[in-house]
Structure formats: structure tokens, C-alpha cells
mmCIF file of C-alpha atoms in Angstrom:
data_model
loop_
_atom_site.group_PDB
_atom_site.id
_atom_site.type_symbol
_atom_site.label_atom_id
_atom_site.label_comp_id
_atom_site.label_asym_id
_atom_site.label_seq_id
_atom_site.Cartn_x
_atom_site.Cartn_y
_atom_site.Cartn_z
ATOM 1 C CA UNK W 37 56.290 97.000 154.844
ATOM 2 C CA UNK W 38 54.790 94.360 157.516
ATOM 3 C CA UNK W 39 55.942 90.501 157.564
ATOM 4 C CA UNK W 40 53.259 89.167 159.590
ATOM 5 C CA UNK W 41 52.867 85.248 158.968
ATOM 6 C CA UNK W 42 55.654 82.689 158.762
ATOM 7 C CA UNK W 43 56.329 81.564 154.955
ATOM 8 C CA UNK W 44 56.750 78.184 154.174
ATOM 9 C CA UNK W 45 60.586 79.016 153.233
ATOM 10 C CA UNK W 46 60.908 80.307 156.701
ATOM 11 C CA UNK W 47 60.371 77.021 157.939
ATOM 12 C CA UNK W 48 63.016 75.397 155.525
ATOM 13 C CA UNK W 49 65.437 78.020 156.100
ATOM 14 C CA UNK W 50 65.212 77.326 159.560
ATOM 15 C CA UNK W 51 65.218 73.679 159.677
ATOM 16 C CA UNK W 52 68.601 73.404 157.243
ATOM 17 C CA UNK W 53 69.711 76.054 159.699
ATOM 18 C CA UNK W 54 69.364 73.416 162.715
ATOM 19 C CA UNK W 55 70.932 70.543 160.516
ATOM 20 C CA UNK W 56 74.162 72.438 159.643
ATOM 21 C CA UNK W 57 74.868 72.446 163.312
ATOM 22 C CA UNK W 58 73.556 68.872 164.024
ATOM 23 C CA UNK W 59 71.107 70.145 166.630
ATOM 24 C CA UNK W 60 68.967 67.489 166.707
ATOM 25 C CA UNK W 61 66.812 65.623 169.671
ATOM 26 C CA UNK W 62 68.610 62.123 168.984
ATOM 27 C CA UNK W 63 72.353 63.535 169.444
ATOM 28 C CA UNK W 64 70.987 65.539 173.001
ATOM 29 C CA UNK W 65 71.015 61.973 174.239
ATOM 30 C CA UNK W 66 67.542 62.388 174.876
ATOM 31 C CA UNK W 67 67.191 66.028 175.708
ATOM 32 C CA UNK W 68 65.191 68.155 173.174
ATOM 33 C CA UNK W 69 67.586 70.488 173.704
ATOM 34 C CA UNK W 70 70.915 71.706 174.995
ATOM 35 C CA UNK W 71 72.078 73.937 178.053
ATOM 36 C CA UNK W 72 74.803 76.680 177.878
ATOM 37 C CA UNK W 73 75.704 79.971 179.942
ATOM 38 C CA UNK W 74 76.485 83.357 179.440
ATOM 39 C CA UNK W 75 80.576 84.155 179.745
ATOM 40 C CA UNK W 76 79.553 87.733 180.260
ATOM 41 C CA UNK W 77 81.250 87.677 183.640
ATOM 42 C CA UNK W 78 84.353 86.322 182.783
ATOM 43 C CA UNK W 79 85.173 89.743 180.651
ATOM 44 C CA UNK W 80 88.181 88.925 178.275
ATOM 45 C CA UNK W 81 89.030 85.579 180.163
ATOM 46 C CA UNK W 82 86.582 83.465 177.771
ATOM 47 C CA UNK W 83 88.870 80.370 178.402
ATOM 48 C CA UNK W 84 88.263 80.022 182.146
ATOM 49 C CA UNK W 85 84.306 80.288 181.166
ATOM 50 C CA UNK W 86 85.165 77.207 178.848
ATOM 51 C CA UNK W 87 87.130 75.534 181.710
ATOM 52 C CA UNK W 88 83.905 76.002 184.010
ATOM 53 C CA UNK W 89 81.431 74.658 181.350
ATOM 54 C CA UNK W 90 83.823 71.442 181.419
ATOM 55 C CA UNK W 91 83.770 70.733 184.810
ATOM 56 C CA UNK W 92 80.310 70.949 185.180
ATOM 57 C CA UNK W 93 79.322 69.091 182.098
ATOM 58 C CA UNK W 94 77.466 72.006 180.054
ATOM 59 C CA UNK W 95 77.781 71.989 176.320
ATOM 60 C CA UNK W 96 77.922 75.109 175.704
ATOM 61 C CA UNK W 97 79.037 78.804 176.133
ATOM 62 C CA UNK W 98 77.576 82.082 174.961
ATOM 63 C CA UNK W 99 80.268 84.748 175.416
ATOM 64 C CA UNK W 100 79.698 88.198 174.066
ATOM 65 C CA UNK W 101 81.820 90.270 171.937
ATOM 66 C CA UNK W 102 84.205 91.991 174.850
ATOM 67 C CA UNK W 103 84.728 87.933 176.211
ATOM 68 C CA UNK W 104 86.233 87.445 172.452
ATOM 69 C CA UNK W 105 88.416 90.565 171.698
ATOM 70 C CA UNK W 106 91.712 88.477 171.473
ATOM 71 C CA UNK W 107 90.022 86.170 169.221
ATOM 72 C CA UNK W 108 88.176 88.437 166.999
ATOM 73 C CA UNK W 109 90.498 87.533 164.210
ATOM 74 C CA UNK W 110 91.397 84.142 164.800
ATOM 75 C CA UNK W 111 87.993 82.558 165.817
ATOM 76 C CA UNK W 112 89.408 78.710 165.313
ATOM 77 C CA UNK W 113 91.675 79.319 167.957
ATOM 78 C CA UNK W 114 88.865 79.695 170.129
ATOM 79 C CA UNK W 115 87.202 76.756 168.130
ATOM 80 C CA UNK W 116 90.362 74.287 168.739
ATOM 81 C CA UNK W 117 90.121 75.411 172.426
ATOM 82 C CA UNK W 118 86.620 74.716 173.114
ATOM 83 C CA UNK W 119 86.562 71.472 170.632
ATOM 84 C CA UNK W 120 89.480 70.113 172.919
ATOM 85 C CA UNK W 121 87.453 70.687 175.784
ATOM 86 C CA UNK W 122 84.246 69.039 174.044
ATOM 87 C CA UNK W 123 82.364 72.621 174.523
ATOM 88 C CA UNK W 124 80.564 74.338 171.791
ATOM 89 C CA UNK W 125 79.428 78.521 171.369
ATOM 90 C CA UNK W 126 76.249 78.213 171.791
ATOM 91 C CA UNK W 127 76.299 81.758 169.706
ATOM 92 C CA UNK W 128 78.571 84.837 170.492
ATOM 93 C CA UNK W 129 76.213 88.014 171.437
ATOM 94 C CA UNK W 130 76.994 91.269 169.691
ATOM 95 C CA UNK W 131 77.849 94.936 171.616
ATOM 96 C CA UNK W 132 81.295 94.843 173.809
ATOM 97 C CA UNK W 133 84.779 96.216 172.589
ATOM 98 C CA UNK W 134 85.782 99.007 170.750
ATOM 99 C CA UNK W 135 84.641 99.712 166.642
ATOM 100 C CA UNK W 136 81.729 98.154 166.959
ATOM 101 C CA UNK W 137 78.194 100.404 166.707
ATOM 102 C CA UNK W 138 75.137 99.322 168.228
ATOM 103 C CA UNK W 139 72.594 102.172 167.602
ATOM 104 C CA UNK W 140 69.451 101.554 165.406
ATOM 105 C CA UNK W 141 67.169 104.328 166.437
ATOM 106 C CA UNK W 142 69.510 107.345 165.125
ATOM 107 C CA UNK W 143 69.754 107.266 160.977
ATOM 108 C CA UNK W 144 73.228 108.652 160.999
ATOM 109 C CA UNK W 145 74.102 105.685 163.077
ATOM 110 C CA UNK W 146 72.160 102.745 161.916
ATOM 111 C CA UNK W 147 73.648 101.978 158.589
ATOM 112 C CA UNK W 148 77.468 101.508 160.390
ATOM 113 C CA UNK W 149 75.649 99.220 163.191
ATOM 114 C CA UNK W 150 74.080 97.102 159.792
ATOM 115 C CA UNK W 151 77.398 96.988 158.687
ATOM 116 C CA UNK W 152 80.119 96.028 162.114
ATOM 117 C CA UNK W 153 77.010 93.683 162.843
ATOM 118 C CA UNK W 154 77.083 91.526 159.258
ATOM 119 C CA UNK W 155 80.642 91.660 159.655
ATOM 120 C CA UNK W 156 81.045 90.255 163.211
ATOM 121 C CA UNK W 157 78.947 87.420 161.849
ATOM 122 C CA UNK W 158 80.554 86.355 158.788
ATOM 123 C CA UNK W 159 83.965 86.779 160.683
ATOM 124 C CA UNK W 160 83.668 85.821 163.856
ATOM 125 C CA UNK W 161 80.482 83.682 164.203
ATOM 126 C CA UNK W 162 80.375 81.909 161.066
ATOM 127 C CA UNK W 163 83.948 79.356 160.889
ATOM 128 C CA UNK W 164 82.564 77.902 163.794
ATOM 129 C CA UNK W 165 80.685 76.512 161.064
ATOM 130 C CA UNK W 166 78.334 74.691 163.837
ATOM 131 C CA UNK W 167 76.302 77.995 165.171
ATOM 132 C CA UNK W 168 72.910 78.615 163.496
ATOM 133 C CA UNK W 169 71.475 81.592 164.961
ATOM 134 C CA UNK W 170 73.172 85.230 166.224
ATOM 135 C CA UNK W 171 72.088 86.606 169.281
ATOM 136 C CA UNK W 172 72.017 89.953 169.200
ATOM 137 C CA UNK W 173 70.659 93.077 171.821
ATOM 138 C CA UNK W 174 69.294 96.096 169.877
ATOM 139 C CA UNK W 175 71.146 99.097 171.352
ATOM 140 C CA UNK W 176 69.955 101.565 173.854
ATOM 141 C CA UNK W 177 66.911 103.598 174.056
ATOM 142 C CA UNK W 178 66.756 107.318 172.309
ATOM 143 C CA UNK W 179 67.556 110.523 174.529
ATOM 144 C CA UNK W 180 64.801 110.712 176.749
ATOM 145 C CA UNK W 181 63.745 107.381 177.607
ATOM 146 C CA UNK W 182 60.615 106.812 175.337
ATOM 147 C CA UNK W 183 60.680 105.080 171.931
ATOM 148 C CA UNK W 184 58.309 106.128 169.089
ATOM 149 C CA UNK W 185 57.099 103.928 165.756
ATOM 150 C CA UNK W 186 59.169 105.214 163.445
ATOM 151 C CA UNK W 187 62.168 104.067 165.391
ATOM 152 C CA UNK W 188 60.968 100.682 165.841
ATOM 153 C CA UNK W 189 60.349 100.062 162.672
ATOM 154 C CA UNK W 190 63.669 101.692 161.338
ATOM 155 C CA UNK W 191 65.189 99.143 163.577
ATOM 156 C CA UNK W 192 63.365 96.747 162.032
ATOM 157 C CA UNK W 193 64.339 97.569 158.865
ATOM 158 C CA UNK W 194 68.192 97.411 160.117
ATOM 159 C CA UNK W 195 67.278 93.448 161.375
ATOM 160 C CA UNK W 196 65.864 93.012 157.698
ATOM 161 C CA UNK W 197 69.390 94.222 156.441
ATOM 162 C CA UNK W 198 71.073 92.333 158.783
ATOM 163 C CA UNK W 199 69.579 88.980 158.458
ATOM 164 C CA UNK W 200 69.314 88.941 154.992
ATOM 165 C CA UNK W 201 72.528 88.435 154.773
ATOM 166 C CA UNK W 202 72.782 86.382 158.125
ATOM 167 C CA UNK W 203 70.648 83.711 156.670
ATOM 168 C CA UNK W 204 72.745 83.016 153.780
ATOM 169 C CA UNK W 205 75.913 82.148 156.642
ATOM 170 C CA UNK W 206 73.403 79.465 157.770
ATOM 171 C CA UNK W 207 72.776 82.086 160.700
ATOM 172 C CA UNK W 208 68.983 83.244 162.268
ATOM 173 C CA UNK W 209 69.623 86.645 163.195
ATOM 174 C CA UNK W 210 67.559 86.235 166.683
ATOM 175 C CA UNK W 211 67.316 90.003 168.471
ATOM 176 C CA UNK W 212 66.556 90.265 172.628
ATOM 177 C CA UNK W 213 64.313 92.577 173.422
ATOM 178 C CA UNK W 214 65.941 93.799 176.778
ATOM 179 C CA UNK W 215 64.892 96.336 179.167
ATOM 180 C CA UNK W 216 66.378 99.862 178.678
ATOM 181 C CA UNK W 217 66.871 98.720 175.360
ATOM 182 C CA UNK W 218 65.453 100.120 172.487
ATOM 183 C CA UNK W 219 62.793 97.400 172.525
ATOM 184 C CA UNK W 220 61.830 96.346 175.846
ATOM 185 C CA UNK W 221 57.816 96.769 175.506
ATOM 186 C CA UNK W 222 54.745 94.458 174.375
ATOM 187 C CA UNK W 223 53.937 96.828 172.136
ATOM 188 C CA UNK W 224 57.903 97.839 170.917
ATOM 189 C CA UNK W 225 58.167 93.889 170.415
ATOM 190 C CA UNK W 226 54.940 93.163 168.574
ATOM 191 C CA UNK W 227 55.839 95.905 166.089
ATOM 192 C CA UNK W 228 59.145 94.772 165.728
ATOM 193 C CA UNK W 229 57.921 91.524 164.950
ATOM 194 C CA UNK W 230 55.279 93.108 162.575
ATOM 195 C CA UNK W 231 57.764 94.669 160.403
ATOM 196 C CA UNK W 232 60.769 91.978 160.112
ATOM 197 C CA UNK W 233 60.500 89.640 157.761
ATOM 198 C CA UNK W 234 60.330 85.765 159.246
ATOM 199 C CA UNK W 235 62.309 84.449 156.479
ATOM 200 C CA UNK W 236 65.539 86.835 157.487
ATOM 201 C CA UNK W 237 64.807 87.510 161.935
ATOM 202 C CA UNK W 238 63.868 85.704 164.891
ATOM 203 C CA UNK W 239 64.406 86.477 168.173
ATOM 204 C CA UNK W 240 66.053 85.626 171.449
ATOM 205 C CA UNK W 241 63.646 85.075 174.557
ATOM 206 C CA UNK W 242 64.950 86.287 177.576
ATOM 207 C CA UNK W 243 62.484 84.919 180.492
ATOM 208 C CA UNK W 244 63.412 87.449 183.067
ATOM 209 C CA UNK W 245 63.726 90.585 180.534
ATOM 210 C CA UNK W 246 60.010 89.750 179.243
ATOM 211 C CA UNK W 247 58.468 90.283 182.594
ATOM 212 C CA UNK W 248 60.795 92.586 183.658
ATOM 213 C CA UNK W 249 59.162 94.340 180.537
ATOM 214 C CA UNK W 250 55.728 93.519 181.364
ATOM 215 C CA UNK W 251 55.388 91.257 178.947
ATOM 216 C CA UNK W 252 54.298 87.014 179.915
ATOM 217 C CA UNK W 253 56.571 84.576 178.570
ATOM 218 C CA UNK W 254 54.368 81.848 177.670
ATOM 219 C CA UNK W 255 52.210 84.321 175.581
ATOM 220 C CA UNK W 256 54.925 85.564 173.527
ATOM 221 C CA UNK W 257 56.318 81.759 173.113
ATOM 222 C CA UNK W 258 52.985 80.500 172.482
ATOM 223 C CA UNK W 259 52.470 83.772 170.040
ATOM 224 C CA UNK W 260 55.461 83.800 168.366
ATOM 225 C CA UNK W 261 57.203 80.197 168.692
ATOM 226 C CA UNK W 262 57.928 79.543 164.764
ATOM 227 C CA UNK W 263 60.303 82.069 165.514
ATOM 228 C CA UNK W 264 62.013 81.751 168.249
ATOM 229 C CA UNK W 265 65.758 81.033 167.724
ATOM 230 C CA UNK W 266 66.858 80.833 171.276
ATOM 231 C CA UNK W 267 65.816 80.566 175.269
ATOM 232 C CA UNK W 268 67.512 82.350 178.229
ATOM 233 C CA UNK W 269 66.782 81.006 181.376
ATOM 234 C CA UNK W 270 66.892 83.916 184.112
ATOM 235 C CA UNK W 271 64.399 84.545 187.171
ATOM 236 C CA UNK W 272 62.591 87.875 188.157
ATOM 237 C CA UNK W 273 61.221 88.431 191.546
ATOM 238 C CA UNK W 274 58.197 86.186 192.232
ATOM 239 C CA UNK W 275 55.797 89.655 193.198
ATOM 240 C CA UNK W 276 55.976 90.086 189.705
ATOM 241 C CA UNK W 277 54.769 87.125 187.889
ATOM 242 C CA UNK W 278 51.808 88.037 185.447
ATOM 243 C CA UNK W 279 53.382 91.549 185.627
ATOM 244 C CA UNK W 280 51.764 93.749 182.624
ATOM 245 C CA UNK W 281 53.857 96.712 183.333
ATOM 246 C CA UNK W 282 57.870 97.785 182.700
ATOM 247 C CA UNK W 283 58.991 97.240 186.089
ATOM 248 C CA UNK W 284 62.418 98.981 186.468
ATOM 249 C CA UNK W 285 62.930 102.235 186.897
ATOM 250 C CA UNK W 286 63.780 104.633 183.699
ATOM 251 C CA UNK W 287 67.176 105.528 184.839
ATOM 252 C CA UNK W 288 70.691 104.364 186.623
ATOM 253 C CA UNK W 289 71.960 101.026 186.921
ATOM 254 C CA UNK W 290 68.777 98.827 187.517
ATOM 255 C CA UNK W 291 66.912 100.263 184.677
ATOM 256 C CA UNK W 292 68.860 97.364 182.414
ATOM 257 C CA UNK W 293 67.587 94.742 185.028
ATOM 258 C CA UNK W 294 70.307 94.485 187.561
ATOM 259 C CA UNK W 295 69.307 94.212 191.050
ATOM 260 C CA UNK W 296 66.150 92.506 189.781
ATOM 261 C CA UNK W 297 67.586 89.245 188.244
ATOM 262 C CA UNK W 298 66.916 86.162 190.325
ATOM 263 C CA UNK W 299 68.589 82.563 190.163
ATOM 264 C CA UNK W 300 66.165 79.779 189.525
ATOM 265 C CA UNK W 301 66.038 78.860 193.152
ATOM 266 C CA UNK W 302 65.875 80.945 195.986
ATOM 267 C CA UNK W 303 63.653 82.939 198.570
ATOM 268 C CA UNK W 304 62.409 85.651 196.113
ATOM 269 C CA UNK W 305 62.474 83.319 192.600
ATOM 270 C CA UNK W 306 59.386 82.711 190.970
ATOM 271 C CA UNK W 307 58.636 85.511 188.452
ATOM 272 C CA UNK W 308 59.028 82.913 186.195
ATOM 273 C CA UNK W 309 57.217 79.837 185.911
ATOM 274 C CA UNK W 310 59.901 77.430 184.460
ATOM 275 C CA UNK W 311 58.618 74.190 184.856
ATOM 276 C CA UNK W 312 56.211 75.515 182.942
ATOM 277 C CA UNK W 313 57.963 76.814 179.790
ATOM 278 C CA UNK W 314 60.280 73.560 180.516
ATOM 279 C CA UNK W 315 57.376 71.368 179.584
ATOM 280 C CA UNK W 316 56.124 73.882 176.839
ATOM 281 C CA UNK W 317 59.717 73.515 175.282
ATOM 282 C CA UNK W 318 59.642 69.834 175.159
ATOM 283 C CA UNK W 319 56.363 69.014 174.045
ATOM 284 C CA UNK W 320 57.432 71.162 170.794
ATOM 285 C CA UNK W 321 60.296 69.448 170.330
ATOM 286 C CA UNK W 322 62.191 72.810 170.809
ATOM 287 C CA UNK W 323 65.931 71.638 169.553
ATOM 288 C CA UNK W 324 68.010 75.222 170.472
ATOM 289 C CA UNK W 325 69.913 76.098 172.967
ATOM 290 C CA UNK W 326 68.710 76.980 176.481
ATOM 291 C CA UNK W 327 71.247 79.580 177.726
ATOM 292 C CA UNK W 328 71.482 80.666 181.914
ATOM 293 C CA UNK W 329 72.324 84.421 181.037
ATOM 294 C CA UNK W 330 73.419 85.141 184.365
ATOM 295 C CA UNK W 331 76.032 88.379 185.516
ATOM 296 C CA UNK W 332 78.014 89.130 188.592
ATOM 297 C CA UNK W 333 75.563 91.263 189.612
ATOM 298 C CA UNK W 334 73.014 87.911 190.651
ATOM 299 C CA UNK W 335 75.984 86.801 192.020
ATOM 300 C CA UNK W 336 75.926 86.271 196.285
ATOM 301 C CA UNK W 337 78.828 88.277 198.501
ATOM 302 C CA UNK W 338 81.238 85.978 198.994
ATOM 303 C CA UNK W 339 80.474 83.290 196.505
ATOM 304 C CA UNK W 340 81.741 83.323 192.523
ATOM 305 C CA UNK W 341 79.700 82.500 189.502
ATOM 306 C CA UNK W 342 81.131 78.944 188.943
ATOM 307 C CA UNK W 343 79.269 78.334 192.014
ATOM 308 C CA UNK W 344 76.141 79.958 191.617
ATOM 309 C CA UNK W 345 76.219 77.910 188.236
ATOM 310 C CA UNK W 346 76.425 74.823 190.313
ATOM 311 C CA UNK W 347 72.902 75.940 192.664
ATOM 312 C CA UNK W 348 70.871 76.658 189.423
ATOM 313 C CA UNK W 349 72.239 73.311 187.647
ATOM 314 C CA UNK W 350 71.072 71.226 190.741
ATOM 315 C CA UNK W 351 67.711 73.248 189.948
ATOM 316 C CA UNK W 352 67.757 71.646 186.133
ATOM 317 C CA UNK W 353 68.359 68.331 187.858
ATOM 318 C CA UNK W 354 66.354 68.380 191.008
ATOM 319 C CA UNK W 355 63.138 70.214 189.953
ATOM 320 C CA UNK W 356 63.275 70.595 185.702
ATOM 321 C CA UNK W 357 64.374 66.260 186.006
ATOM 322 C CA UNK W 358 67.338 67.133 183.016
ATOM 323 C CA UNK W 359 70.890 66.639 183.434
ATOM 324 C CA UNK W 360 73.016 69.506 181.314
ATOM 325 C CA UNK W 361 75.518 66.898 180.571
ATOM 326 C CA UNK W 362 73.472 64.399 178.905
ATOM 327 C CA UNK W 363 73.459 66.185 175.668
ATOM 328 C CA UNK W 364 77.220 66.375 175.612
ATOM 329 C CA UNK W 365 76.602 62.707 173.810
ATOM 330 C CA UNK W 366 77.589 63.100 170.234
ATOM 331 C CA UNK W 367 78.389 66.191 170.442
ATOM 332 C CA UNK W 368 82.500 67.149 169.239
ATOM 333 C CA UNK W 369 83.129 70.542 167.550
ATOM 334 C CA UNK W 370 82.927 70.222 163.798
#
């Protein structure tokens, strides 16, 4: 079955999502929106990735599952800490840990993925009580690199499953397509998008995995926007701006992106037009979260990621005219 046009109860759905966690353009103090990071670097020390997000005056972390494994069954604990610390999850990305299944292309595998995934979210995610979307990546590719149909759209039939029951926690289930991922493509996305149904998935644009995957951000935004549950901000190199094809190479450790990710400023920035989206963003009132998904791997010799956070947040201020910190205004844990 295809789900091709947003339904009116999509639209509801996702609006009471945003009001459960008081994402709203009045309590960003101005700001449409609100800035986070990834605390994919920190590994299990998710606190210190809280500490840094105080100092500099972002309201939010996204940490994924392997930041959390001490918390996985005591997620106010977490909650207290950040709330003390007047930092929010922005959401908590999926994969990371042990007993936890990410495949949706093999059908021996896919219905335990449906199932750790729903559960992570009702458990984990949901007593934040504040988070209204789950980020989620989609698993790796099948033996031998290339994807067919019929996996696609049995993954999109495991999103379906998933964010059925997502959507009744008061959470979009919002998939990245990601290169070396199982979707990664213009065409892997648009049929993924075809065949999930808008009331129950959205997805999670990644600026520097879209053109990494030859596909232009502002099309898909434009293209898909009613659905988009979340923005990371990440730079590719600048060669490659309007780049139609999968850049990476098929195999070894940059084929997930590494060694290709840029900061937001620097020499060979620019794949990304972000002033661009910036404006696109505001003028529709976009009221998510912006997340920098950065990794050690952007990371400079000699320098750390606290940092490196610190040269792309001077970029927010100095070039995108928006202060992270404004939007902590009104803005406590629930």
C-alpha cells in the first residue's frame, strides 16, 4: 500500500505532538526554533555532554542509545539531571548497546527490530514526557551493497509498525536516511516516503547525509516539509554542492560519511547552503529542533568537541544572526 498525501489528521497529530512538549515560537524567546547537539562522542559519559550544553547555553542534547546504557531503566534520572541543568533531550536516537536489533531489510530480523524499537520508545523516550518525535537510523545496507524495492518497502512497512504505535506516546517516529544505510538514495527515500503512512512516520533531515547521498536539501524540504520532524545541521565538502550522485565510496570507514563531514565554517565548508535552509526554516515557522550531529571524527588534532562546538556556535551567531541560548527562555524540564 502507498501513503502519498498528508491527511488532515496528520496535521493534528502533529501539531498536539508539538504542544505536549511546549515547542512553540513564543517560549524560543523569539527563535522559531531550538538548537541541540549530538552526544554521540561522549560514548557512555552522557552527563559531561549535558555539562557542555550548559556552558555554552544550548537547550538541548540528542544522545543515542550507547550515550544512555546506564539509564536505560531509569530515564528520570537522566531527566532530574538535565532539568537541574535547564537542558532538555532533544530526542534519544536508536542503534548503540547490546539487545537491541536494527535490521529491516532481512524478514527473519525485522519483526525483533519493530519490537526493541517500540520498546526503547515507550521506555526510555517517552517519561521525558516533553519529546515529540524519535529519531531513528534504519540499519545497514543488505550483503552486497545495493538495495532493491522490496526491501524498501518492507522497511517501510516496519516504520508503519513502529509509528503506529509511536504516535499514540505523543512521539513522530522521524527515520534518517543515512549513507551506507539501508536508505541513503533519492530514489530509496522517495519510495520510502511513498509507502509510510504520514499519519504514523516522518523523517529526520540530515543536511550533510542528503548530499552526501546525492540528494539537494532544499528539494526534499521543500518536497516533503509537512513531514519533517527534525533538522541536523552538518556540512559536506563545498565541490559537492548540487551533487546528484552517492558520493562515498561503497565500502570501509568513509562509506557512512566520515572523512567527508565538514563544520559549518571552514576552508572546504559549503556543500551546504545554510543560510539558505536557515531562512527556509523560519519563514515556515519550523518549531523543532535543529540538532549539530557532529562526531570525533570532524573533530581537529589537537582540539576536543566542546571546542569545535564553540567555532560552529559563533557560526549560528556571526553568519545565521541566532543566539542558541535565547530559546533557553521558558524552557525548564517538565
Amino acid at each position: 500500500m502507498s501513503f502519498t498525501t498528508p491527511s488532515r489528521r496528520h496535521f493534528i497529530l502533529g501539531a498536539s505532538a508539538a504542544a505536549m512538549a511546549g515547542i512553540t515560537p513564543a517560549a524560543a524567546a523569539g527563535l522559531p526554533f531550538r538548537y541541540a547537539f549530538s552526544a554521540i562522542s561522549w560514548k557512555e559519559d552522557v552527563e559531561e555532554a549535558v555539562n557542555v550544553a550548559q556552558r555554552l547555553g544550548f537547550p538541548g542534547v540528542e544522545p543515542f542509545r550507547h550515550n544512555v546504557l546506564r539509564y536505560l531503566d531509569r530515564p528520570l534520572a537522566l531527566k532530574k539531571y538535565m532539568d537541574d541543568r535547564n537542558v532538555r533531550m532533544a530526542t534519544c536516537s536508536n542503534g548503540g548497546g547490546p539487545n537491541f536489533t536494527t535490521n529491516f531489510f532481512d524478514p527473519a530480523k525485522v519483526d525483533q527490530s519493530v519490537k526493541d524499537h517500540i520498546a526503547f520508545a515507550r521506555d526510555f523516550i517517552k517519561p521525558f514526557g516533553y519529546c515529540n518525535h524519535f529519531k531513528m537510523n534504519m540499519g545497514p545496507r543488505p550483503p552486497g551493497y545495493d538495495t532493491n524495492d522490496e526491501q524498501i518497502k518492507r522497511c517501510a512497512d516496519a516504520m508503519n509498525r513502529i509509528g503506529r504505535e509511536t504516535i499514540k506516546m505523543g512521539l513522530r517516529l522521524a527515520p534518517h536516511p543515512h549513507v551506507n544505510s539501508l536508505v541513503q538514495t533519492q530514489h530509496e527515500v522517495d519510495l520510502l516516503m511513498k509507502e509510510t503512512n504520514p499519519d504514523w512516520v516522518w523523517m529526520t533531515a540530515d543536511t550533510a547525509h542528503l548530499v552526501l547521498g546525492g540528494i539537494d536539501p532544499m528539494e526534499l524540504l521543500t518536497t516533503y516539509w509537512p513531514r519533517i520532524a527534525e533538522i541536523h545541521y552538518k556540512d559536506a565538502p563545498r565541490n559537492l554542492r548540487g551533487n546528484r550522485k552517492v558520493a562515498v565510496p561503497r565500502s570501509g570507514p568513509e562509506a557512512g560519511g566520515h572523512g567527508w563531514f565538514r563544520s559549518m565554517v571552514g576552508p572546504d565548508s559549503g556543500g551546504v547552503d545554510f543560510p539558505r535552509i536557515q531562512k527556509f526554516l523560519i519563514d515556515k515557522k519550523y518549531n523543532g529542533w535543529v540538532t549539530l550531529d557532529y562526531d570525533a571524527s570532524m573533530v581537529p588534532p589537537g582540539s576536543n568537541m566542546e571546542a569545535f562546538l564553540i567555532t560552529n556556535k559563533k557560526y549560528l551567531v556571526d553568519t545565521l544572526k541566532v543566539d542558541p541560548k535565547a530559546s533557553l527562555s521558558g524552557f525548564r524540564g517538565s
